[in-house]
mmCIF file with all atom_site columns, C-alpha atoms in Angstrom:
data_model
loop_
_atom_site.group_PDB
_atom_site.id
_atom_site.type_symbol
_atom_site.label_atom_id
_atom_site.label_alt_id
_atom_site.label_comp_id
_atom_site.label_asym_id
_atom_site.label_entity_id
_atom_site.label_seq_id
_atom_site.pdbx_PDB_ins_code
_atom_site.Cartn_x
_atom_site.Cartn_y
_atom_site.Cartn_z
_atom_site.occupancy
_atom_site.B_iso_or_equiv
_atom_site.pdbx_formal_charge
_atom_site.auth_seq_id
_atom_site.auth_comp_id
_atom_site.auth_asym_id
_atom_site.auth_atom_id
_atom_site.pdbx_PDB_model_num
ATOM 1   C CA . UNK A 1 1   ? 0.000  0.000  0.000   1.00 47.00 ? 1   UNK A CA 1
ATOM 2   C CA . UNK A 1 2   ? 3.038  2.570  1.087   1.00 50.00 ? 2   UNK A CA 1
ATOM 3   C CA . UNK A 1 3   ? 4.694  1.583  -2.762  1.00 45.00 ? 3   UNK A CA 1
ATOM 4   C CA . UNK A 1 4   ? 1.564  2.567  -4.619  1.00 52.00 ? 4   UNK A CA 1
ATOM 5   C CA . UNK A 1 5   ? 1.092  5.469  -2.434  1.00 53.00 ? 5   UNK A CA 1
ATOM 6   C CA . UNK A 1 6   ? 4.370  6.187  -3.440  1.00 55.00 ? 6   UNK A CA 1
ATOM 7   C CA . UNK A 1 7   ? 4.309  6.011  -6.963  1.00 56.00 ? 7   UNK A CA 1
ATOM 8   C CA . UNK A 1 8   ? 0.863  7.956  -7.501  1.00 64.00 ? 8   UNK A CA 1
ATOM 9   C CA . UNK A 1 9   ? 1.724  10.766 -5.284  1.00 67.00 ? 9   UNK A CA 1
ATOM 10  C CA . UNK A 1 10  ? 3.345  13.558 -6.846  1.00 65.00 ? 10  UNK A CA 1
ATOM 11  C CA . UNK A 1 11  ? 6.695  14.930 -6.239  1.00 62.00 ? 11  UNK A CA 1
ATOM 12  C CA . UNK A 1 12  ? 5.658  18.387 -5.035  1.00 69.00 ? 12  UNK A CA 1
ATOM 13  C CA . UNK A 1 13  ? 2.444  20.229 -3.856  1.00 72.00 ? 13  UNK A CA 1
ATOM 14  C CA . UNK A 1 14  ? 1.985  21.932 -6.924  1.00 81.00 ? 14  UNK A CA 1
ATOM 15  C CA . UNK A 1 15  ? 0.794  18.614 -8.857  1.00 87.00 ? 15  UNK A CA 1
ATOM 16  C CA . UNK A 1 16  ? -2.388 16.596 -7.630  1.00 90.00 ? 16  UNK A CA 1
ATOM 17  C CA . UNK A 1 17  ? -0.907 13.167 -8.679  1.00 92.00 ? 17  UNK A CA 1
ATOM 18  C CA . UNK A 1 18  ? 2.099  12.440 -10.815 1.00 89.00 ? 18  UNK A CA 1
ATOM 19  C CA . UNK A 1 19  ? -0.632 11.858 -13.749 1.00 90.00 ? 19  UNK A CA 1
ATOM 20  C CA . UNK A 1 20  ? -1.935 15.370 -13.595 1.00 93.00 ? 20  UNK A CA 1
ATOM 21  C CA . UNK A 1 21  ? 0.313  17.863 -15.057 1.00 95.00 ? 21  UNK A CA 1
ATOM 22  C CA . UNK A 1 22  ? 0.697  21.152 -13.392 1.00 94.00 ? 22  UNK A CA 1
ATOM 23  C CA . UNK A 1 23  ? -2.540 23.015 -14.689 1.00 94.00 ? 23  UNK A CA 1
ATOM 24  C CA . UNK A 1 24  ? -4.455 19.800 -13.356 1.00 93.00 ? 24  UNK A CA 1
ATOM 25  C CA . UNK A 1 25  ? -5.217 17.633 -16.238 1.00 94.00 ? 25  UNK A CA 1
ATOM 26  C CA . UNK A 1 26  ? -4.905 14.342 -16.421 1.00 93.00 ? 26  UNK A CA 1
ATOM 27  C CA . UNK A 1 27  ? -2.814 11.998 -18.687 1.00 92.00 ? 27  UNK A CA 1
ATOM 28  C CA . UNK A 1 28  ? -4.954 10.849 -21.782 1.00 90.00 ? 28  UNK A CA 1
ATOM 29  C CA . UNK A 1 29  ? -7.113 6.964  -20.432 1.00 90.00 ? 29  UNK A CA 1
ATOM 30  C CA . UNK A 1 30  ? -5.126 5.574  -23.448 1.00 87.00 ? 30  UNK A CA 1
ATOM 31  C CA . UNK A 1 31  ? -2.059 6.554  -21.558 1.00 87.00 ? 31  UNK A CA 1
ATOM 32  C CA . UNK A 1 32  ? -3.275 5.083  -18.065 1.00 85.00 ? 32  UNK A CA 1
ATOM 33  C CA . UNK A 1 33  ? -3.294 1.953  -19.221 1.00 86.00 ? 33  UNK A CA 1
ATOM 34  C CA . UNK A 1 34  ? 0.180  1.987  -19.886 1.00 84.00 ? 34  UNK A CA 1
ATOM 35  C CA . UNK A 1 35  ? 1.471  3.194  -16.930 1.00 82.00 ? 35  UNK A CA 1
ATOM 36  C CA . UNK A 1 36  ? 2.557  -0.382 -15.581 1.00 82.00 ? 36  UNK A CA 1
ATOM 37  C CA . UNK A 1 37  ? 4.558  -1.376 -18.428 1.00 82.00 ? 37  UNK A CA 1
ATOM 38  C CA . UNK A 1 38  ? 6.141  2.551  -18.642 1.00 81.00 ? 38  UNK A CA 1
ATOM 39  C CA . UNK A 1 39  ? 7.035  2.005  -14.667 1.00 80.00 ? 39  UNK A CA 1
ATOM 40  C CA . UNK A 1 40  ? 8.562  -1.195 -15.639 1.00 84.00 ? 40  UNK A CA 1
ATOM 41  C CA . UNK A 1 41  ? 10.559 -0.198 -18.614 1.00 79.00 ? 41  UNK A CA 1
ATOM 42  C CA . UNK A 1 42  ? 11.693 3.231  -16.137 1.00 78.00 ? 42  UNK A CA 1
ATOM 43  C CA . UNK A 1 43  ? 12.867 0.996  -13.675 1.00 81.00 ? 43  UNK A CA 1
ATOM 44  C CA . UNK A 1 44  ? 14.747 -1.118 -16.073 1.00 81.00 ? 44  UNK A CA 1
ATOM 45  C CA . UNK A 1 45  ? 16.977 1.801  -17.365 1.00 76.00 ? 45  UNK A CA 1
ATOM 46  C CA . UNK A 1 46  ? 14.809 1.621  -21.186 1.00 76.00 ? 46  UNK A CA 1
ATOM 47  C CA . UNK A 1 47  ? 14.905 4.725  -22.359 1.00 74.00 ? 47  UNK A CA 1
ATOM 48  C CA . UNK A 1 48  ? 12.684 6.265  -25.418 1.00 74.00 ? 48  UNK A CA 1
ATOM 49  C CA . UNK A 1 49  ? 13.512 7.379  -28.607 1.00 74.00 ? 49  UNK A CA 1
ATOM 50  C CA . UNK A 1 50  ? 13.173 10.970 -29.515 1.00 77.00 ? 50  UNK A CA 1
ATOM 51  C CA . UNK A 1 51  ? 12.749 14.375 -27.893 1.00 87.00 ? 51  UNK A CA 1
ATOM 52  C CA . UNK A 1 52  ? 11.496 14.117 -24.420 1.00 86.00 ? 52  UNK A CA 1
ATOM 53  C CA . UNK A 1 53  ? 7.993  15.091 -24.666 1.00 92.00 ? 53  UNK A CA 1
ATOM 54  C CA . UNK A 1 54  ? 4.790  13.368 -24.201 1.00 90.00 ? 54  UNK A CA 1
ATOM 55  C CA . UNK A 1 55  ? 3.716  10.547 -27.248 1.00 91.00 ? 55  UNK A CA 1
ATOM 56  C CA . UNK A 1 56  ? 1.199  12.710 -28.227 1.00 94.00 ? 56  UNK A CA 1
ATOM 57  C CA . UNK A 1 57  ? 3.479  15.924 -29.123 1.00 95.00 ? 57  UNK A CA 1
ATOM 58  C CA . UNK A 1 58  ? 6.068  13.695 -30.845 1.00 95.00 ? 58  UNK A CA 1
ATOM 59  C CA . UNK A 1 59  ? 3.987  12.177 -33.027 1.00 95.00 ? 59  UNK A CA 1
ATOM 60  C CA . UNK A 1 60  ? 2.572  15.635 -33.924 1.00 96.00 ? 60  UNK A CA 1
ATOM 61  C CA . UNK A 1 61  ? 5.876  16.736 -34.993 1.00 97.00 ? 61  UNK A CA 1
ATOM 62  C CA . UNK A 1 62  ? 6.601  13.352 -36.556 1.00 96.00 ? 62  UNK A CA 1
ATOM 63  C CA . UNK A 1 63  ? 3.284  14.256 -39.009 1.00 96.00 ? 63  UNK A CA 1
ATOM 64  C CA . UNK A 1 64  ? 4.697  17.698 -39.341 1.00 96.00 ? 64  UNK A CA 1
ATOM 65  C CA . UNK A 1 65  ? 8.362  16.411 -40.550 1.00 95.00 ? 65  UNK A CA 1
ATOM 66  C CA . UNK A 1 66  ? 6.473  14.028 -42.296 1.00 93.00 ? 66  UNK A CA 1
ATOM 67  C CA . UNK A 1 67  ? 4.818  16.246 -44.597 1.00 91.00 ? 67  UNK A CA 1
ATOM 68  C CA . UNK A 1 68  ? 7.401  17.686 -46.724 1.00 88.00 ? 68  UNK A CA 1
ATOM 69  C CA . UNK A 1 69  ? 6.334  21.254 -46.020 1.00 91.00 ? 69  UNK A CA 1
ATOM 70  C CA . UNK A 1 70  ? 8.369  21.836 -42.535 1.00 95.00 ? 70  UNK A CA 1
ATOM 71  C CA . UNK A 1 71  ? 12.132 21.069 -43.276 1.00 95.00 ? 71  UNK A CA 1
ATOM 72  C CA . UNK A 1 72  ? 13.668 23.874 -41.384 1.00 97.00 ? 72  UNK A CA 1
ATOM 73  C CA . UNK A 1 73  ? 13.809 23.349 -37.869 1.00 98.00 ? 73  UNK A CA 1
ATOM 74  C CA . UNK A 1 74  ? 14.958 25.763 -34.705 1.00 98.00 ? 74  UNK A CA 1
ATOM 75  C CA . UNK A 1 75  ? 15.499 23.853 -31.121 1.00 97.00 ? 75  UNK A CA 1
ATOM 76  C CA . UNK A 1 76  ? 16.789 25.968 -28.456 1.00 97.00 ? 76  UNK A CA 1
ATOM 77  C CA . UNK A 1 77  ? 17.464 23.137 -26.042 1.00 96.00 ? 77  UNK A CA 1
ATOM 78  C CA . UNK A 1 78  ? 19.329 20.326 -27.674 1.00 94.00 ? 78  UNK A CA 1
ATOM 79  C CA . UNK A 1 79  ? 19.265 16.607 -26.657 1.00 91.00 ? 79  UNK A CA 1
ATOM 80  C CA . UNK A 1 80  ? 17.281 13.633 -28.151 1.00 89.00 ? 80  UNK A CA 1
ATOM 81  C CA . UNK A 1 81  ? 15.252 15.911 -29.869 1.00 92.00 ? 81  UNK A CA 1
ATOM 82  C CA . UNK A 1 82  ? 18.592 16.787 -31.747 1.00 96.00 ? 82  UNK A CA 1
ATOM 83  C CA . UNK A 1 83  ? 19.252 13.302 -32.999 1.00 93.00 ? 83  UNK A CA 1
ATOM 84  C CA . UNK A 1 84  ? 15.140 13.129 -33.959 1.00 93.00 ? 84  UNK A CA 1
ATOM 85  C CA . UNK A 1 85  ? 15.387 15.891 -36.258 1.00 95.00 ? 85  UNK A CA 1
ATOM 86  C CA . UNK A 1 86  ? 18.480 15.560 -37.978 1.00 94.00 ? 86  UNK A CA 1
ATOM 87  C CA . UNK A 1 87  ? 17.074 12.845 -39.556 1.00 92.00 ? 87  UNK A CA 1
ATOM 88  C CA . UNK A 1 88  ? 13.928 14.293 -41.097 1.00 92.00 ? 88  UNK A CA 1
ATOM 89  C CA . UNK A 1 89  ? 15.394 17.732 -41.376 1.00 95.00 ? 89  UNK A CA 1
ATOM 90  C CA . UNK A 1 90  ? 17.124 19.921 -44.588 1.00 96.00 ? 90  UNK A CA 1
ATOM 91  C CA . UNK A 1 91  ? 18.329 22.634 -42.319 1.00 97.00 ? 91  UNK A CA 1
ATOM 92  C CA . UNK A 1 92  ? 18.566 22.098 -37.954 1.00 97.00 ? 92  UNK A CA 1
ATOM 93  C CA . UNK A 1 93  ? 19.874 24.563 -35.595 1.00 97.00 ? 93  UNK A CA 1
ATOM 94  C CA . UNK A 1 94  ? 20.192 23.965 -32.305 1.00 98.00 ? 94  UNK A CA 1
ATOM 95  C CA . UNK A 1 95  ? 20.870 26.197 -29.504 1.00 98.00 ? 95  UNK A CA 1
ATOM 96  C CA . UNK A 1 96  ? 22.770 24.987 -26.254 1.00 97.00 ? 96  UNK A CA 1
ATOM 97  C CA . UNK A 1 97  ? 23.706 27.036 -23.459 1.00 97.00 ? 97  UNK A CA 1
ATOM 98  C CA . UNK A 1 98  ? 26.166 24.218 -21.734 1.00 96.00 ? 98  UNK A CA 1
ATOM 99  C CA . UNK A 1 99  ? 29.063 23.837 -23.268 1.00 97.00 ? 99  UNK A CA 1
ATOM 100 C CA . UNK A 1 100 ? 30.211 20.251 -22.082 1.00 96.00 ? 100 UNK A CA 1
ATOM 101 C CA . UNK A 1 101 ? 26.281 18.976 -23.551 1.00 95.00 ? 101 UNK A CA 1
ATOM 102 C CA . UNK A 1 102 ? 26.746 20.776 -26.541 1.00 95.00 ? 102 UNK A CA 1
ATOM 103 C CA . UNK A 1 103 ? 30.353 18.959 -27.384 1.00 94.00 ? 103 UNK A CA 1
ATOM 104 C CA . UNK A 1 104 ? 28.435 15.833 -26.807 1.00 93.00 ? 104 UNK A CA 1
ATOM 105 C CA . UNK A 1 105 ? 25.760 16.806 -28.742 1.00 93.00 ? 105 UNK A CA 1
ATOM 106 C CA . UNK A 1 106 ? 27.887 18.012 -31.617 1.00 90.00 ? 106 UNK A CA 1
ATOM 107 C CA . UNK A 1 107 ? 29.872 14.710 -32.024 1.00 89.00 ? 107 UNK A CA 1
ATOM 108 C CA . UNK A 1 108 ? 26.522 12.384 -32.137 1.00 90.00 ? 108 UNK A CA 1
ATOM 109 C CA . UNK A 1 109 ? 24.864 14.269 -35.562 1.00 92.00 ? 109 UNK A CA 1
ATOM 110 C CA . UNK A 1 110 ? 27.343 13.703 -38.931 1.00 88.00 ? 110 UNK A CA 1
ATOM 111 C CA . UNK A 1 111 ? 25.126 16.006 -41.327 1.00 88.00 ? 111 UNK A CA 1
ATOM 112 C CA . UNK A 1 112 ? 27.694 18.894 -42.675 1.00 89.00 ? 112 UNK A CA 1
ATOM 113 C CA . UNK A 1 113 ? 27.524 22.685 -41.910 1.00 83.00 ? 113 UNK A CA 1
ATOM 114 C CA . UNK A 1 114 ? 24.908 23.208 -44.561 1.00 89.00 ? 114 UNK A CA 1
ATOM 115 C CA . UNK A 1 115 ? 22.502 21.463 -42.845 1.00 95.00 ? 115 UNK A CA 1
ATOM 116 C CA . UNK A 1 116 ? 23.267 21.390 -39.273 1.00 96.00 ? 116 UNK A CA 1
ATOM 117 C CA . UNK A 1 117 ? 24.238 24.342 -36.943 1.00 96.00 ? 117 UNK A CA 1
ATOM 118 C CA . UNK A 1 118 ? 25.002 24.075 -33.365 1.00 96.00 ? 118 UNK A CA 1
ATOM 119 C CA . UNK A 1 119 ? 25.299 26.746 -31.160 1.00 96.00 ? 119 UNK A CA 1
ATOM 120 C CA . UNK A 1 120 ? 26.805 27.356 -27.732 1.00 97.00 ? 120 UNK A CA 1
ATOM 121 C CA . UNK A 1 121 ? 25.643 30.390 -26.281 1.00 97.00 ? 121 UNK A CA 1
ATOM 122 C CA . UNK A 1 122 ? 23.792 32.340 -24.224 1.00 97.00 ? 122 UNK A CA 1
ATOM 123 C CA . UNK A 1 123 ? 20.571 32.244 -24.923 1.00 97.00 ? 123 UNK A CA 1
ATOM 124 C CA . UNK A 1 124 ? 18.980 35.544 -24.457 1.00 96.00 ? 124 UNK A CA 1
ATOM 125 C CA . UNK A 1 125 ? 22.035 37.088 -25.949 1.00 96.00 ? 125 UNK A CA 1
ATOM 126 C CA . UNK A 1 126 ? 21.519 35.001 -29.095 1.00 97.00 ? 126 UNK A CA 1
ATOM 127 C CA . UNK A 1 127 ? 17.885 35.887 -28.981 1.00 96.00 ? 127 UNK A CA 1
ATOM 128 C CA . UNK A 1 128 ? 18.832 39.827 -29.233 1.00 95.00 ? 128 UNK A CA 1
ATOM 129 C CA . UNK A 1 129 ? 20.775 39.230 -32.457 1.00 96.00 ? 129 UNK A CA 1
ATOM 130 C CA . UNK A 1 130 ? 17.678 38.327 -33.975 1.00 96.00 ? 130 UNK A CA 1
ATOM 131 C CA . UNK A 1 131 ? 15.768 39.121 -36.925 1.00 97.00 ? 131 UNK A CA 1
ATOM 132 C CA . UNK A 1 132 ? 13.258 38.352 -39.780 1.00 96.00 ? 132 UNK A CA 1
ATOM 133 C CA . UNK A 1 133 ? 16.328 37.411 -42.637 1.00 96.00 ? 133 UNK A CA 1
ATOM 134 C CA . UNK A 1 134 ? 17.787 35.097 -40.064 1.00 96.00 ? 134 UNK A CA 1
ATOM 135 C CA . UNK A 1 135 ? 14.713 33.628 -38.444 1.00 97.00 ? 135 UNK A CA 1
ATOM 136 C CA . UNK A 1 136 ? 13.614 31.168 -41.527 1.00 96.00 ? 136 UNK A CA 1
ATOM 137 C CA . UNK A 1 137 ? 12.211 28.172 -39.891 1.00 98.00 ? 137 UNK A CA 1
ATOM 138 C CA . UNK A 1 138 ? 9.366  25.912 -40.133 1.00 98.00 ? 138 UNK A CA 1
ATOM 139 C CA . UNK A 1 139 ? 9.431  24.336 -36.741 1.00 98.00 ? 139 UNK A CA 1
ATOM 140 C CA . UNK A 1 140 ? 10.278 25.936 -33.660 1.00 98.00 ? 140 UNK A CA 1
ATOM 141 C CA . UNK A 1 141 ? 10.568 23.668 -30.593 1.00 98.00 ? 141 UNK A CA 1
ATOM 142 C CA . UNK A 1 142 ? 11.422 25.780 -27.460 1.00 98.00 ? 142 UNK A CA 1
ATOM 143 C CA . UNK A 1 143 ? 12.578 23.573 -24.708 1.00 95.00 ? 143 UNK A CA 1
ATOM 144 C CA . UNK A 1 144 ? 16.425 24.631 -22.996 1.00 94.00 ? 144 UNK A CA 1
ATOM 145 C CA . UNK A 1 145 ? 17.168 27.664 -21.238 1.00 94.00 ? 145 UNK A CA 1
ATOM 146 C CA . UNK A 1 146 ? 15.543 29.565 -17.778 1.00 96.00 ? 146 UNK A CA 1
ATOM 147 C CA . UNK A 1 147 ? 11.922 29.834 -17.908 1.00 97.00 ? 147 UNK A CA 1
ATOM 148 C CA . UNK A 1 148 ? 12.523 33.491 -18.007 1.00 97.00 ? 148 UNK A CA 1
ATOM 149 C CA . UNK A 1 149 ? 14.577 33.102 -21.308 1.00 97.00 ? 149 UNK A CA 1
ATOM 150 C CA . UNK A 1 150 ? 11.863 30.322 -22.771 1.00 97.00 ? 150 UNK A CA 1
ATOM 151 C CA . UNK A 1 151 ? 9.060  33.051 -22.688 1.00 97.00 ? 151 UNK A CA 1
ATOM 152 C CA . UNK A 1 152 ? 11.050 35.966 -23.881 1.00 97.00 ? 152 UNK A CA 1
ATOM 153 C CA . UNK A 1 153 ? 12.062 33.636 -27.015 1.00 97.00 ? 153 UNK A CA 1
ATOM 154 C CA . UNK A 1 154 ? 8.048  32.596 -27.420 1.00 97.00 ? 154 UNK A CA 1
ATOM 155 C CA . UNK A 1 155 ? 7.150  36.123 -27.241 1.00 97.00 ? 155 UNK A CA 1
ATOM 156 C CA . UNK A 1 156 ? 9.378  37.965 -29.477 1.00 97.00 ? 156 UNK A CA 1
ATOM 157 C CA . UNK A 1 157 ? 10.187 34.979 -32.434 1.00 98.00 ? 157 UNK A CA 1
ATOM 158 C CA . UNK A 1 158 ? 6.766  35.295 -33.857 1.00 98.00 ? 158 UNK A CA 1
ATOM 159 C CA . UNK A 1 159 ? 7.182  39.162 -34.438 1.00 97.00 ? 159 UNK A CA 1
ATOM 160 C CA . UNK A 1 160 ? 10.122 37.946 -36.461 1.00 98.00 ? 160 UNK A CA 1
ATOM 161 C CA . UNK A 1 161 ? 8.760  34.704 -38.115 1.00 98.00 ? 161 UNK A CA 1
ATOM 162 C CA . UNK A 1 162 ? 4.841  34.595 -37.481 1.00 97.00 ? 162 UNK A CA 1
ATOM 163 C CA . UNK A 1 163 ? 4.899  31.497 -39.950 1.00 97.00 ? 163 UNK A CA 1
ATOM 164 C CA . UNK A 1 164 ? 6.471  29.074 -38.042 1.00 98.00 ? 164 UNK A CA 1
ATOM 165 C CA . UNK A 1 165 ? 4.848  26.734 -35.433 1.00 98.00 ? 165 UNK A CA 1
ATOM 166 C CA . UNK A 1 166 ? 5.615  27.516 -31.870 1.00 98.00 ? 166 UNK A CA 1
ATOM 167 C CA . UNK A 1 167 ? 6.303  24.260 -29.858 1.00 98.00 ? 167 UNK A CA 1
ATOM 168 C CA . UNK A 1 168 ? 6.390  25.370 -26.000 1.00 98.00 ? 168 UNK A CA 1
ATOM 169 C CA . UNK A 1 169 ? 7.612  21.788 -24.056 1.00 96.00 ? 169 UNK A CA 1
ATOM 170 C CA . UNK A 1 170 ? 6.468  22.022 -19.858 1.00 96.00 ? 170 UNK A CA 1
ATOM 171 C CA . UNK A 1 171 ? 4.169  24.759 -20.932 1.00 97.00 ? 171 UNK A CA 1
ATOM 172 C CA . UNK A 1 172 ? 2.005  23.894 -17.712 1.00 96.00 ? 172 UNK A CA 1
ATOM 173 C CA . UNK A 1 173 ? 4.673  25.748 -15.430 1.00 95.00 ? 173 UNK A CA 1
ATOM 174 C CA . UNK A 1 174 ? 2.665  28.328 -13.571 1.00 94.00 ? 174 UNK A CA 1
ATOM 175 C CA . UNK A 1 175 ? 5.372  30.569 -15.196 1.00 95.00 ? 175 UNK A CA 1
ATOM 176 C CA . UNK A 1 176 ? 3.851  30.408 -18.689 1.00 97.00 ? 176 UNK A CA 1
ATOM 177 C CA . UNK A 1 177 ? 0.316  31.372 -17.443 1.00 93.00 ? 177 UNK A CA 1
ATOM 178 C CA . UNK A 1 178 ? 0.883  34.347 -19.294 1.00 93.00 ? 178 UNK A CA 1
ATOM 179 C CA . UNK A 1 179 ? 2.366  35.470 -22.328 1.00 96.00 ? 179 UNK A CA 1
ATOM 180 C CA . UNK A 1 180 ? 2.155  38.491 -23.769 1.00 96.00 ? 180 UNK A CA 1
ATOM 181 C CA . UNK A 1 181 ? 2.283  38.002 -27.273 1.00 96.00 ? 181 UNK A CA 1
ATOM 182 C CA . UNK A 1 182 ? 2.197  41.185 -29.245 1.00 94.00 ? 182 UNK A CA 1
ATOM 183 C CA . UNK A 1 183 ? 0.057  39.182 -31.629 1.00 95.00 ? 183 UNK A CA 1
ATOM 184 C CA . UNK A 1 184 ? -2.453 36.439 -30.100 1.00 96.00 ? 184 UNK A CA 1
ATOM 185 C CA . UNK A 1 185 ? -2.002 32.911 -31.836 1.00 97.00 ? 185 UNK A CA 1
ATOM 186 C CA . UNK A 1 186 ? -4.794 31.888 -33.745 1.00 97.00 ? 186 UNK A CA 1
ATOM 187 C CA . UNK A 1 187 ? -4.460 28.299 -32.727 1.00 98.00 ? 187 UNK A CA 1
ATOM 188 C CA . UNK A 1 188 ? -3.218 26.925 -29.703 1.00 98.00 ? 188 UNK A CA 1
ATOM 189 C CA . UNK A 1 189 ? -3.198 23.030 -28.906 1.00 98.00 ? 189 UNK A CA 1
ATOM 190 C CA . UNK A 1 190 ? -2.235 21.280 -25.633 1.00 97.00 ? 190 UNK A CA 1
ATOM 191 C CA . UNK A 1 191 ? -0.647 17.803 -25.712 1.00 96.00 ? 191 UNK A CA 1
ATOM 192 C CA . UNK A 1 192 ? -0.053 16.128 -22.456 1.00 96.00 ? 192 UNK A CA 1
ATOM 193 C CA . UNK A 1 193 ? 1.201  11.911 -21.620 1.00 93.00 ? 193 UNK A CA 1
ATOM 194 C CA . UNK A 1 194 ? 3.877  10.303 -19.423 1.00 89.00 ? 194 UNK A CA 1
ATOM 195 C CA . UNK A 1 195 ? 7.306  10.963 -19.483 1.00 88.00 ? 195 UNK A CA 1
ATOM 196 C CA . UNK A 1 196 ? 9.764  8.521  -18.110 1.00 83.00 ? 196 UNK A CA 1
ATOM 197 C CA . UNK A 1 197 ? 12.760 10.393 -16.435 1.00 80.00 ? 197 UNK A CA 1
ATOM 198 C CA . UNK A 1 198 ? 11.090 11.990 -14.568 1.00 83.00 ? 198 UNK A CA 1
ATOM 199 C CA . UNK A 1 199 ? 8.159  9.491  -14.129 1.00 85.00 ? 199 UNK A CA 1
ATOM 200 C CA . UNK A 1 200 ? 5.205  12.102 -14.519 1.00 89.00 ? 200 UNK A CA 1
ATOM 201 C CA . UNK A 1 201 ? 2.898  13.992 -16.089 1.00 91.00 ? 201 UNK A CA 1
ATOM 202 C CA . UNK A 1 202 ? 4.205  16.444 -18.973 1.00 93.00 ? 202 UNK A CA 1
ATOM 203 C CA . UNK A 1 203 ? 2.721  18.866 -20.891 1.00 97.00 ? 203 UNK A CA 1
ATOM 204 C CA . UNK A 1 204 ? 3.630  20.921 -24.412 1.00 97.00 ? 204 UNK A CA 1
ATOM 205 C CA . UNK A 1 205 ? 1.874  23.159 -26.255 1.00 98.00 ? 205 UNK A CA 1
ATOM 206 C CA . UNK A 1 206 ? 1.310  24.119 -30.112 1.00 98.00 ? 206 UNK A CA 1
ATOM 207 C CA . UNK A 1 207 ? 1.033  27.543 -31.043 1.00 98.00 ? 207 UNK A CA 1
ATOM 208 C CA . UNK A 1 208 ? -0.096 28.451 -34.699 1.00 98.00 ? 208 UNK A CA 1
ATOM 209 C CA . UNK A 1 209 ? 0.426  32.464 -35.630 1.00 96.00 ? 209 UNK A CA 1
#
């Protein structure tokens, strides 16, 4: 009884159960029913493939790649997503603020220059060199730097590229209640699911300018 306790109860106050995420929805039923075998393959070290976002925003961005139409992709936040898009992409630039992840990073994609750009730096200094002739991407996934950084990047980017999709990962941090766009998306979609490490409740969010 303590062990199930345990693994439904959340790891802070701010989160009713580990299956709620923090605005207080819960995981998807199709996704309940899998929470045995994702504790088991947790505990056994098996780790997914791809970015580290719920099922439900990856394969949303696997249709998107898919498509033929959104080739050029921005991550600020590099990781598994990195490996994900490099194969799907014609142009990926990735933005990393830690210098020992982005070597490893770096050293794990072998597309050339042309079509593969990795950057360590700052990431609200990078975000101030900015502008419409350099911001040409299809896909935007926004998932590295502060909180404070993360919104300032989903706030000014679309005044610079209002024709990419905005992809927002732990958008259900109290931080991101608002955002003051200075133009209001005219589609916004939720996705939330598992993830594994840590074992909870996730949630990203679409925006469409």
């Amino acid at each position: 009884m303590r062990y199930r306790s345990k693994m439904i109860r959340a790891g802070n106050e701010d989160r009713k159960t580990r299956f709620h995420t923090l605005r207080g929805d819960l995981i998807p039923k199709s996704e309940i029913l899998t929470v045995p075998i994702e504790l088991i393959l947790r505990l056994i070290g098996w780790e997914r493939r791809g970015p580290w976002l719920s099922k439900s925003a990856v394969n949303e961005i696997s249709k998107l790649l898919r498509d033929g139409k959104h080739t050029r992709v921005l991550e600020i936040g590099g990781g598994r997503s990195t490996s994900f898009f490099s194969k799907y992409t014609s142009f990926l630039m990735t933005i990393e603020e830690d210098a020992d992840w982005a070597y490893k990073i770096k050293h794990q994609i072998t597309k050339g220059e042309k079509e593969f750009q990795l950057v360590n730096t700052d990431l609200v200094l990078w975000l101030n060199s900015r502008t419409k002739e350099n911001m040409d991407f299809d896909i935007i996934l926004i998932d590295g730097g502060s909180d404070e950084a993360r919104k300032k990047t989903l706030e000014i980017l679309p005044t610079l590229n209002p024709k990419a999709i905005y992809i927002l990962d732990n958008s259900d941090r109290a931080f991101f209640k608002e955002i003051h766009f200075a133009s209001q998306p005219k589609t916004t979609i939720r996705y939330s699911g598992l993830i594994r490490h840590p074992f909870q409740a996730t949630e990203t969010t679409f925006f469409y300018f």
